[in-house]
Coordinates of C-alpha atoms in Angstrom, one line a residue:
X1 CA 0.0 0.0 0.0
X2 CA 1.0 3.6 -0.7
X3 CA 4.1 2.6 -2.7
X4 CA 5.0 1.9 -6.4
X5 CA 4.1 -1.7 -7.3
X6 CA 5.4 -3.3 -10.5
X7 CA 3.6 -6.2 -12.2
X8 CA 6.0 -9.1 -13.0
X9 CA 3.4 -11.2 -14.9
X10 CA -0.2 -10.9 -15.9
X11 CA -2.9 -12.8 -17.7
X12 CA -6.5 -12.1 -18.9
X13 CA -9.2 -14.7 -18.4
X14 CA -12.9 -14.7 -19.3
X15 CA -14.6 -15.4 -15.9
X16 CA -17.6 -14.8 -13.7
X17 CA -19.0 -17.4 -11.4
X18 CA -21.3 -19.1 -13.8
X19 CA -18.7 -19.2 -16.5
X20 CA -16.2 -20.7 -14.0
X21 CA -18.7 -23.4 -13.2
X22 CA -19.2 -24.2 -16.9
X23 CA -15.4 -24.4 -17.4
X24 CA -15.0 -27.0 -14.7
X25 CA -18.0 -29.0 -15.8
X26 CA -16.5 -29.2 -19.3
X27 CA -13.2 -30.5 -17.9
X28 CA -15.1 -33.1 -15.9
X29 CA -16.8 -34.3 -19.1
X30 CA -20.2 -32.7 -18.7
X31 CA -22.3 -30.4 -20.8
X32 CA -23.5 -27.0 -19.7
X33 CA -24.7 -23.6 -21.0
X34 CA -23.6 -20.3 -19.4
X35 CA -26.4 -17.8 -19.4
X36 CA -26.2 -14.2 -18.3
X37 CA -26.2 -10.5 -19.0
X38 CA -23.3 -8.7 -20.7
X39 CA -22.7 -5.1 -21.9
X40 CA -20.4 -3.0 -24.1
X41 CA -17.1 -3.8 -25.6
X42 CA -15.8 -5.6 -22.6
X43 CA -18.9 -7.9 -22.8
X44 CA -18.2 -8.5 -26.5
X45 CA -14.6 -9.3 -25.7
X46 CA -15.6 -11.8 -23.0
X47 CA -18.1 -13.5 -25.4
X48 CA -15.3 -13.7 -28.0
X49 CA -12.9 -15.2 -25.5
X50 CA -15.4 -18.0 -24.7
X51 CA -15.8 -19.1 -28.3
X52 CA -13.2 -21.9 -28.0
X53 CA -14.5 -23.2 -24.6
X54 CA -16.2 -26.6 -24.5
X55 CA -19.6 -25.3 -23.5
X56 CA -22.3 -23.1 -25.0
X57 CA -23.2 -19.6 -24.0
X58 CA -26.4 -17.6 -24.2
X59 CA -25.9 -13.9 -23.3
X60 CA -28.3 -11.0 -23.4
X61 CA -26.7 -7.6 -24.0
X62 CA -27.8 -4.4 -22.2
X63 CA -26.5 -0.8 -21.8
X64 CA -23.2 -0.3 -20.0
X65 CA -20.0 -2.3 -19.7
X66 CA -19.3 -5.7 -18.2
X67 CA -17.0 -5.3 -15.3
X68 CA -13.3 -6.2 -15.3
X69 CA -12.1 -7.6 -11.9
X70 CA -8.4 -7.5 -11.0
X71 CA -6.9 -10.3 -8.9
X72 CA -3.5 -9.4 -7.4
X73 CA -1.3 -12.4 -6.3
X74 CA 1.7 -11.6 -4.1
X75 CA 3.9 -14.7 -4.2
X76 CA 6.2 -13.3 -1.6
X77 CA 3.6 -12.3 0.9
X78 CA 1.3 -15.2 0.0
X79 CA -1.7 -13.0 -0.4
X80 CA -4.6 -12.9 -3.0
X81 CA -6.3 -9.5 -3.3
X82 CA -9.4 -8.8 -5.3
X83 CA -10.3 -5.4 -6.8
X84 CA -13.8 -5.8 -8.2
X85 CA -15.5 -3.1 -10.4
X86 CA -19.2 -2.3 -9.6
X87 CA -20.5 -3.7 -12.9
X88 CA -23.8 -3.3 -14.8
X89 CA -27.1 -1.9 -13.7
X90 CA -30.0 -4.0 -14.9
X91 CA -33.7 -3.3 -15.1
X92 CA -36.8 -5.4 -14.4
X93 CA -37.2 -5.8 -18.1
X94 CA -33.7 -7.1 -18.5
X95 CA -34.2 -9.6 -15.8
X96 CA -37.6 -10.7 -17.1
X97 CA -36.1 -11.2 -20.6
X98 CA -33.2 -13.2 -19.2
X99 CA -35.6 -15.4 -17.1
X100 CA -37.8 -16.0 -20.2
X101 CA -34.7 -17.0 -22.2
X102 CA -33.8 -19.5 -19.5
X103 CA -37.2 -20.9 -19.1
X104 CA -37.4 -21.5 -22.8
X105 CA -34.4 -23.8 -22.6
X106 CA -34.8 -25.6 -19.3
X107 CA -36.5 -29.0 -19.3
X108 CA -37.4 -31.5 -16.6
X109 CA -34.3 -33.1 -15.1
X110 CA -32.0 -30.2 -15.9
X111 CA -30.0 -28.6 -13.1
X112 CA -29.7 -24.8 -12.9
X113 CA -26.8 -23.2 -11.0
X114 CA -27.6 -19.6 -9.8
X115 CA -24.2 -18.1 -9.4
X116 CA -22.7 -14.7 -8.8
X117 CA -23.6 -11.5 -6.9
X118 CA -26.8 -9.7 -7.8
X119 CA -26.2 -6.8 -10.2
X120 CA -27.3 -3.3 -9.3
X121 CA -31.0 -2.9 -10.0
X122 CA -31.7 -6.6 -9.4
X123 CA -33.1 -6.2 -5.9
X124 CA -36.8 -5.4 -5.8
X125 CA -37.9 -6.3 -2.3
X126 CA -40.5 -9.2 -2.4
X127 CA -40.2 -9.5 -6.2
X128 CA -36.8 -11.1 -5.9
X129 CA -38.6 -13.9 -3.9
X130 CA -40.7 -14.6 -6.9
X131 CA -37.7 -14.8 -9.1
X132 CA -36.3 -17.6 -6.9
X133 CA -39.6 -19.6 -6.8
X134 CA -38.5 -22.0 -9.6
X135 CA -40.0 -25.4 -10.1
X136 CA -38.4 -27.9 -7.7
X137 CA -35.8 -29.1 -10.3
X138 CA -34.5 -25.5 -10.7
X139 CA -34.0 -24.7 -7.1
X140 CA -30.2 -24.4 -6.3
X141 CA -29.3 -27.9 -5.0
X142 CA -26.3 -26.8 -3.0
X143 CA -25.8 -23.6 -0.9
X144 CA -22.2 -22.5 -0.3
X145 CA -21.8 -20.5 3.0
X146 CA -18.7 -18.4 3.5
X147 CA -16.1 -19.8 5.9
X148 CA -15.6 -16.5 7.9
X149 CA -18.0 -17.6 10.5
X150 CA -17.6 -19.8 13.6
X151 CA -18.3 -23.4 13.1
X152 CA -21.2 -24.0 15.5
X153 CA -23.4 -21.0 14.4
X154 CA -22.9 -22.0 10.8
X155 CA -23.8 -25.6 11.5
X156 CA -27.0 -24.4 13.3
X157 CA -27.9 -22.2 10.3
X158 CA -27.3 -25.2 8.0
X159 CA -29.7 -27.3 10.0
X160 CA -32.4 -24.7 9.9
X161 CA -32.0 -24.6 6.1
X162 CA -32.5 -28.4 6.0
X163 CA -35.6 -28.1 8.2
X164 CA -37.0 -25.5 5.8
X165 CA -37.0 -28.0 3.0
X166 CA -33.6 -27.6 1.3
X167 CA -32.3 -31.1 0.6
X168 CA -28.5 -30.5 0.9
X169 CA -26.2 -27.8 2.3
X170 CA -22.5 -27.5 1.7
X171 CA -20.5 -25.2 4.0
X172 CA -17.1 -24.1 2.8
X173 CA -14.4 -23.9 5.5
X174 CA -11.8 -22.5 3.1
X175 CA -8.5 -24.4 3.4
X176 CA -9.8 -26.5 6.2
X177 CA -12.2 -28.3 3.9
X178 CA -16.0 -28.4 3.9
X179 CA -19.1 -29.8 5.6
X180 CA -21.7 -31.7 3.5
X181 CA -25.1 -31.9 5.2
X182 CA -28.4 -33.5 4.5
X183 CA -31.1 -34.8 6.8
X184 CA -29.6 -37.4 9.1
X185 CA -26.1 -37.0 7.7
X186 CA -23.1 -34.7 8.2
X187 CA -19.8 -35.3 6.4
X188 CA -16.6 -33.4 7.1
X189 CA -14.0 -33.5 4.3
X190 CA -10.6 -32.2 5.1
X191 CA -9.0 -29.7 2.8
X192 CA -6.1 -31.0 0.7
X193 CA -2.7 -29.4 1.0
X194 CA -1.7 -28.3 -2.5
X195 CA 0.6 -25.6 -3.9
X196 CA -1.6 -22.5 -4.5
X197 CA -1.6 -20.9 -7.9
X198 CA -4.8 -18.9 -7.4
X199 CA -7.8 -19.1 -5.1
X200 CA -10.0 -17.4 -7.7
X201 CA -12.9 -19.7 -8.7
X202 CA -12.1 -22.4 -6.1
X203 CA -15.6 -22.3 -4.7
X204 CA -17.1 -22.2 -8.2
X205 CA -15.2 -25.4 -9.0
X206 CA -16.7 -27.2 -5.9
X207 CA -20.2 -26.1 -7.1
X208 CA -19.4 -27.4 -10.6
X209 CA -18.2 -30.8 -9.2
X210 CA -21.3 -31.2 -7.1
X211 CA -23.5 -30.3 -10.0
X212 CA -21.7 -32.8 -12.3
X213 CA -21.9 -35.5 -9.5
X214 CA -25.7 -34.9 -9.3
X215 CA -26.1 -35.2 -13.0
X216 CA -24.2 -38.5 -12.9
X217 CA -26.2 -39.9 -9.9
X218 CA -23.0 -40.3 -7.9
X219 CA -23.2 -41.5 -4.3
X220 CA -22.9 -38.9 -1.6
X221 CA -19.4 -40.2 -0.7
X222 CA -18.2 -40.0 -4.4
X223 CA -19.6 -36.5 -4.7
X224 CA -17.6 -35.4 -1.6
X225 CA -14.5 -36.9 -3.0
X226 CA -14.9 -35.4 -6.4
X227 CA -15.8 -31.9 -5.2
X228 CA -12.9 -31.8 -2.7
X229 CA -10.4 -33.0 -5.3
X230 CA -11.8 -30.6 -7.9
X231 CA -11.6 -27.6 -5.6
X232 CA -8.0 -28.4 -4.7
X233 CA -7.0 -29.0 -8.3
X234 CA -8.3 -25.7 -9.4
X235 CA -6.5 -23.9 -6.6
X236 CA -3.3 -25.2 -8.2
X237 CA -4.1 -23.3 -11.5
X238 CA -3.4 -19.7 -12.4
X239 CA -6.2 -17.2 -12.9
X240 CA -9.6 -18.8 -13.6
X241 CA -8.2 -21.8 -15.6
X242 CA -10.0 -25.0 -14.9
X243 CA -7.9 -28.0 -13.9
X244 CA -7.6 -31.0 -16.2
X245 CA -9.5 -34.1 -15.2
X246 CA -6.2 -36.1 -14.9
X247 CA -5.1 -33.8 -12.1
X248 CA -8.4 -34.2 -10.3
X249 CA -8.1 -38.0 -10.6
X250 CA -4.6 -37.9 -9.1
X251 CA -6.0 -36.1 -6.0
X252 CA -9.1 -38.3 -5.5
X253 CA -7.2 -41.0 -3.5
X254 CA -5.9 -38.3 -1.1
X255 CA -9.3 -37.0 0.0
X256 CA -10.1 -37.8 3.6
X257 CA -13.5 -37.4 5.1
X258 CA -15.5 -38.6 8.1
X259 CA -19.2 -38.8 9.1
X260 CA -20.0 -36.7 12.1

C-alpha cells in the first residue's frame, strides 16, 4: 500500500462465477450452458474469448459495460487480493427477458446453478422472492456459505435450512475443507494441502463438481471426493483456468472425510 508496485506477470481470463462453473463441468466431461447479461465492448470481448471453450453460451446484451475484476497475487507475501468493479445496472425488463430465455431452454431433469452476486437494480424487495420460486428441479441444489463464520453457528444455520426443505447444504471452510449436510447425515471433508496458484474460482469449482456429480447420480461419498479434489486441483491453477480431469483424478485417493 502507498508505494509503487510493478507487475511481473499478468494474464487475462474470461470469468464470472457461472462461467467458471461451466469451465470446470467441461473439464469433468459434462455439458452445460452459461447464461447471463453482458454489456459493451468488454462484454463482446468476453463473449469472443469464450468461443473456444467446450460449453455453449447464451448472453443478453444491455446498456453499460461488463466489469473487469483485478486479482493481485503476491507470491512473496502469499496473499490474494481482489479489486472488483461495480458492474452493470439492470432493469426489471432485463431480468424478465433473461428469465424467459432461461425458461425456454430448461427441461425436466435439468440442473440450474444460480451463481454470482446480484447486479445493481436486481433487488426489488419481495419481487426477488418470486424470481427464486422456480420449479423444484430448478432450485439451487447446494448452498455455499462463507467460511468466515464460527463453526457452531454456521452448523446451526445449515440445520435450519434443512428443516426449511432444502435437501442439501454445503459449508465451505476454506483451506480447512467443507461440511456436507443432509437430513440425518453430516460429512466433514478435510482440505487438501496443495501448492496455491490462485484461489479465484475455487468455490465455483466445488459447485461445478457437485452439479456434475448430481447429473451422474453419484453417491454422496463419491460427490464429496470429487468436489474436494476438484476444488484443490483448481487452486493449483493460475487465474480462472480449470484443472484437467487427470489432475483431479490424481487427487481423489488423497481425499479424507468422516461422518460426524
